Amino acid sequence: VQLQASGGGLVQAGGSLRLSCADSGRIVSGVGWFRRAPGKERELVAMMSWRGGGKTYGDSVKGRFTISRDNRNNTVYLQMNSLKPEDTAVYYCAASTRWYSGIKESDFGSWGQGTQVTVSS
């Protein structure tokens, strides 16, 4: 599965961005967004099954970020609202060929190249 993420950029605190991730159309069961901030480990932002269920969010983004998908275009979106400087990171989309409750980051075998999100204070 080839993934192409886009939509990152520079935004002021309180602003919004929408990230997009198009996949090659190969069969996937789960999709997710992860991020890595400078000096920190990669962490889950949001994930969901390709059917639309099982939406899970990292604690730090709950209530502010929304993951969604458009199966017609094989695209996954991450709507990010009320952005904070601590949201600054490289954001990666990922896909898994299987989906189950409690799925781990290691189950996501396909990764996009990452897109930089910078939130200024």
C-alpha positions as a LaTeX table, in Angstrom:
\begin{tabular}{lrrr}
\hline
Residue & $x$ (\AA) & $y$ (\AA) & $z$ (\AA) \\
\hline
Val1 & 0.00 & 0.00 & 0.00 \\
Gln2 & 1.42 & 3.37 & $-0.99$ \\
Leu3 & 0.38 & 6.34 & 1.05 \\
Gln4 & 0.69 & 10.03 & 0.24 \\
Ala5 & 0.04 & 12.55 & 3.00 \\
Ser6 & $-0.53$ & 16.25 & 2.43 \\
Gly7 & $-2.00$ & 19.33 & 4.05 \\
Gly8 & 0.59 & 20.23 & 6.63 \\
Gly9 & 1.84 & 23.75 & 7.14 \\
Leu10 & 2.28 & 26.63 & 9.54 \\
Val11 & $-0.71$ & 27.84 & 11.52 \\
Gln12 & $-1.25$ & 30.02 & 14.55 \\
Ala13 & $-2.47$ & 28.58 & 17.82 \\
Gly14 & $-6.22$ & 28.19 & 17.79 \\
Gly15 & $-6.28$ & 27.65 & 14.06 \\
Ser16 & $-7.22$ & 24.61 & 11.98 \\
Leu17 & $-5.67$ & 22.36 & 9.38 \\
Arg18 & $-6.90$ & 19.35 & 7.48 \\
Leu19 & $-4.51$ & 16.60 & 6.56 \\
Ser20 & $-5.24$ & 14.19 & 3.72 \\
Cys21 & $-3.83$ & 10.78 & 3.00 \\
Ala22 & $-4.48$ & 9.01 & $-0.26$ \\
Asp23 & $-3.71$ & 5.32 & $-0.53$ \\
Ser24 & $-3.06$ & 3.30 & $-3.63$ \\
Gly25 & $-6.38$ & 1.51 & $-3.42$ \\
Arg26 & $-4.97$ & $-1.75$ & $-2.21$ \\
Ile27 & $-7.02$ & $-3.50$ & 0.42 \\
Val28 & $-6.62$ & $-2.03$ & 3.87 \\
Ser29 & $-8.54$ & $-2.72$ & 7.04 \\
Gly30 & $-7.35$ & 0.05 & 9.30 \\
Val31 & $-5.99$ & 3.56 & 8.83 \\
Gly32 & $-4.40$ & 5.91 & 11.26 \\
Trp33 & $-2.53$ & 9.11 & 11.89 \\
Phe34 & 0.53 & 9.21 & 14.08 \\
Arg35 & 2.93 & 12.02 & 14.89 \\
Arg36 & 6.46 & 12.53 & 16.08 \\
Ala37 & 7.41 & 15.74 & 17.83 \\
Pro38 & 11.05 & 16.81 & 18.17 \\
Gly39 & 12.76 & 14.78 & 20.85 \\
Lys40 & 9.73 & 12.57 & 21.44 \\
Glu41 & 8.60 & 9.15 & 20.40 \\
Arg42 & 6.00 & 8.62 & 17.73 \\
Glu43 & 2.50 & 8.58 & 19.17 \\
Leu44 & $-1.01$ & 7.76 & 18.06 \\
Val45 & $-3.16$ & 10.68 & 16.97 \\
Ala46 & $-6.21$ & 8.88 & 15.61 \\
Met47 & $-7.16$ & 5.63 & 13.92 \\
Met48 & $-10.21$ & 3.87 & 12.57 \\
Ser49 & $-11.27$ & 0.84 & 10.62 \\
Trp50 & $-11.70$ & 1.31 & 6.90 \\
Arg51 & $-15.40$ & 0.58 & 7.39 \\
Gly52 & $-15.62$ & 3.63 & 9.62 \\
Gly53 & $-15.83$ & 2.09 & 13.06 \\
Gly54 & $-13.49$ & 1.86 & 15.97 \\
Lys55 & $-12.45$ & 5.50 & 15.99 \\
Thr56 & $-9.75$ & 5.97 & 18.59 \\
Tyr57 & $-7.94$ & 9.17 & 19.53 \\
Gly58 & $-4.88$ & 10.02 & 21.52 \\
Asp59 & $-5.73$ & 11.67 & 24.83 \\
Ser60 & $-4.09$ & 14.94 & 23.88 \\
Val61 & $-6.25$ & 15.45 & 20.78 \\
Lys62 & $-9.65$ & 14.19 & 21.92 \\
Gly63 & $-12.37$ & 16.72 & 21.22 \\
Arg64 & $-10.16$ & 18.71 & 18.85 \\
Phe65 & $-9.21$ & 16.30 & 16.04 \\
Thr66 & $-11.48$ & 14.18 & 13.87 \\
Ile67 & $-10.51$ & 11.30 & 11.61 \\
Ser68 & $-12.68$ & 10.43 & 8.66 \\
Arg69 & $-12.41$ & 8.68 & 5.33 \\
Asp70 & $-13.82$ & 8.82 & 1.82 \\
Asn71 & $-13.77$ & 5.35 & 0.38 \\
Arg72 & $-14.69$ & 6.62 & $-3.08$ \\
Asn73 & $-11.38$ & 8.42 & $-3.25$ \\
Asn74 & $-9.40$ & 6.06 & $-0.99$ \\
Thr75 & $-8.56$ & 9.06 & 1.16 \\
Val76 & $-8.34$ & 9.49 & 4.92 \\
Tyr77 & $-8.60$ & 12.90 & 6.53 \\
Leu78 & $-7.53$ & 14.37 & 9.83 \\
Gln79 & $-9.37$ & 17.56 & 10.72 \\
Met80 & $-7.39$ & 19.41 & 13.36 \\
Asn81 & $-9.08$ & 22.25 & 15.22 \\
Ser82 & $-8.01$ & 24.42 & 18.15 \\
Leu83 & $-4.39$ & 23.68 & 17.38 \\
Lys84 & $-1.81$ & 24.19 & 20.09 \\
Pro85 & 1.96 & 24.69 & 19.87 \\
Glu86 & 2.38 & 21.24 & 21.39 \\
Asp87 & 0.69 & 19.78 & 18.32 \\
Thr88 & 3.79 & 20.71 & 16.33 \\
Ala89 & 5.14 & 17.50 & 14.83 \\
Val90 & 5.61 & 15.50 & 11.68 \\
Tyr91 & 2.34 & 13.72 & 11.01 \\
Tyr92 & 2.29 & 10.31 & 9.35 \\
Cys93 & $-0.58$ & 8.38 & 7.91 \\
Ala94 & $-0.46$ & 4.61 & 8.12 \\
Ala95 & $-2.47$ & 1.63 & 7.01 \\
Ser96 & $-2.97$ & $-1.87$ & 8.29 \\
Thr97 & $-4.20$ & $-4.93$ & 6.44 \\
Arg98 & $-6.06$ & $-6.08$ & 9.51 \\
Trp99 & $-8.19$ & $-4.46$ & 12.18 \\
Tyr100 & $-9.08$ & $-5.63$ & 15.66 \\
Ser101 & $-9.87$ & $-4.14$ & 19.03 \\
Gly102 & $-6.65$ & $-3.03$ & 20.65 \\
Ile103 & $-4.70$ & $-2.88$ & 17.42 \\
Lys104 & $-1.11$ & $-1.78$ & 17.97 \\
Glu105 & 1.07 & 0.68 & 16.12 \\
Ser106 & 3.24 & $-2.23$ & 15.05 \\
Asp107 & 0.28 & $-3.65$ & 13.11 \\
Phe108 & 0.41 & $-0.71$ & 10.71 \\
Gly109 & 2.74 & $-1.95$ & 8.01 \\
Ser110 & 2.44 & 0.84 & 5.46 \\
Trp111 & 3.49 & 4.41 & 6.17 \\
Gly112 & 3.38 & 7.68 & 4.29 \\
Gln113 & 6.31 & 10.05 & 4.09 \\
Gly114 & 5.05 & 12.48 & 6.75 \\
Thr115 & 3.88 & 16.05 & 6.59 \\
Gln116 & 5.10 & 18.82 & 8.88 \\
Val117 & 2.61 & 20.68 & 11.06 \\
Thr118 & 3.91 & 23.73 & 12.91 \\
Val119 & 1.74 & 25.66 & 15.33 \\
Ser120 & 3.02 & 29.05 & 16.42 \\
Ser121 & 2.07 & 30.63 & 19.72 \\
\hline
\end{tabular}
